[in-house]
Coordinates of C-alpha atoms and ligand atoms in Angstrom, one line a residue:
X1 CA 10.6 4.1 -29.2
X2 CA 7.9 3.6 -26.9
X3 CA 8.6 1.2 -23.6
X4 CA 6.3 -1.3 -22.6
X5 CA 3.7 -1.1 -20.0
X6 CA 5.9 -2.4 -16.8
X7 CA 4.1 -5.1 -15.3
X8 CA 5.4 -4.3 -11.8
X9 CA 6.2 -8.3 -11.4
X10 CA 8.8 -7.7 -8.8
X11 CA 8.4 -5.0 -6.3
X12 CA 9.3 -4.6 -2.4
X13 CA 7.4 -3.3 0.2
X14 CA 8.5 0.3 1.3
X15 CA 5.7 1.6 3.4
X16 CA 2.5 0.6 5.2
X17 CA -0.9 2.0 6.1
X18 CA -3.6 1.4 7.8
X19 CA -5.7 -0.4 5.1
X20 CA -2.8 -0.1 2.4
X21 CA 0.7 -0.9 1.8
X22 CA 3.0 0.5 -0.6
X23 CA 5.7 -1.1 -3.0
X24 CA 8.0 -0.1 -5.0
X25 CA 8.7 -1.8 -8.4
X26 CA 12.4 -3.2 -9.0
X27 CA 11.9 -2.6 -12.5
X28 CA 10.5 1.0 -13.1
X29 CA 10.6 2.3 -9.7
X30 CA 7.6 3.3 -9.6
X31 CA 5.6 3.6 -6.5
X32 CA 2.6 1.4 -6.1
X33 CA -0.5 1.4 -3.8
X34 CA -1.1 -1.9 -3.2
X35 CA -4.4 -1.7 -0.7
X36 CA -5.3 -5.5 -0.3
X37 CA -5.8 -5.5 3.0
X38 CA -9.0 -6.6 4.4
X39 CA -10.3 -3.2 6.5
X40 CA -11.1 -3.5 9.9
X41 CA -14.5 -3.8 10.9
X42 CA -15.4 -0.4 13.5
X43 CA -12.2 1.4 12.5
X44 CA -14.4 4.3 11.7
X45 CA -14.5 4.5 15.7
X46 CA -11.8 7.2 16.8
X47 CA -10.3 5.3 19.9
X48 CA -10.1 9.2 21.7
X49 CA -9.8 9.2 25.2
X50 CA -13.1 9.2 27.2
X51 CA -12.7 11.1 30.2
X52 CA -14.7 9.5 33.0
Ligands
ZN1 ZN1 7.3 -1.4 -12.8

């Protein structure tokens, strides 16, 4: 028997990144990159310390 493709409907979030988040599906338990978050405009910048 073959299970059907799980359609991830309800998942909770487990983890979060910079520009993506991570769920986890209630149903499979599979782990699921979710990256819908709008990126940051200049994150490429590397806020280092400047020494003066
Ligand atoms: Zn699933």
């Amino acid at each position: 028997m073959t299970q059907p493709a799980c359609p991830h409907k309800r998942t909770q979030l487990i983890a979060k990144d910079n520009d993506a988040q991570y769920v986890e599906c209630l149903d499979c338990g599979e782990i699921l990159e979710a990256g819908e978050m709008e990126k940051k405009e200049g994150a490429g910048f590397d806020e280092s310390l400047s020494d003066a």
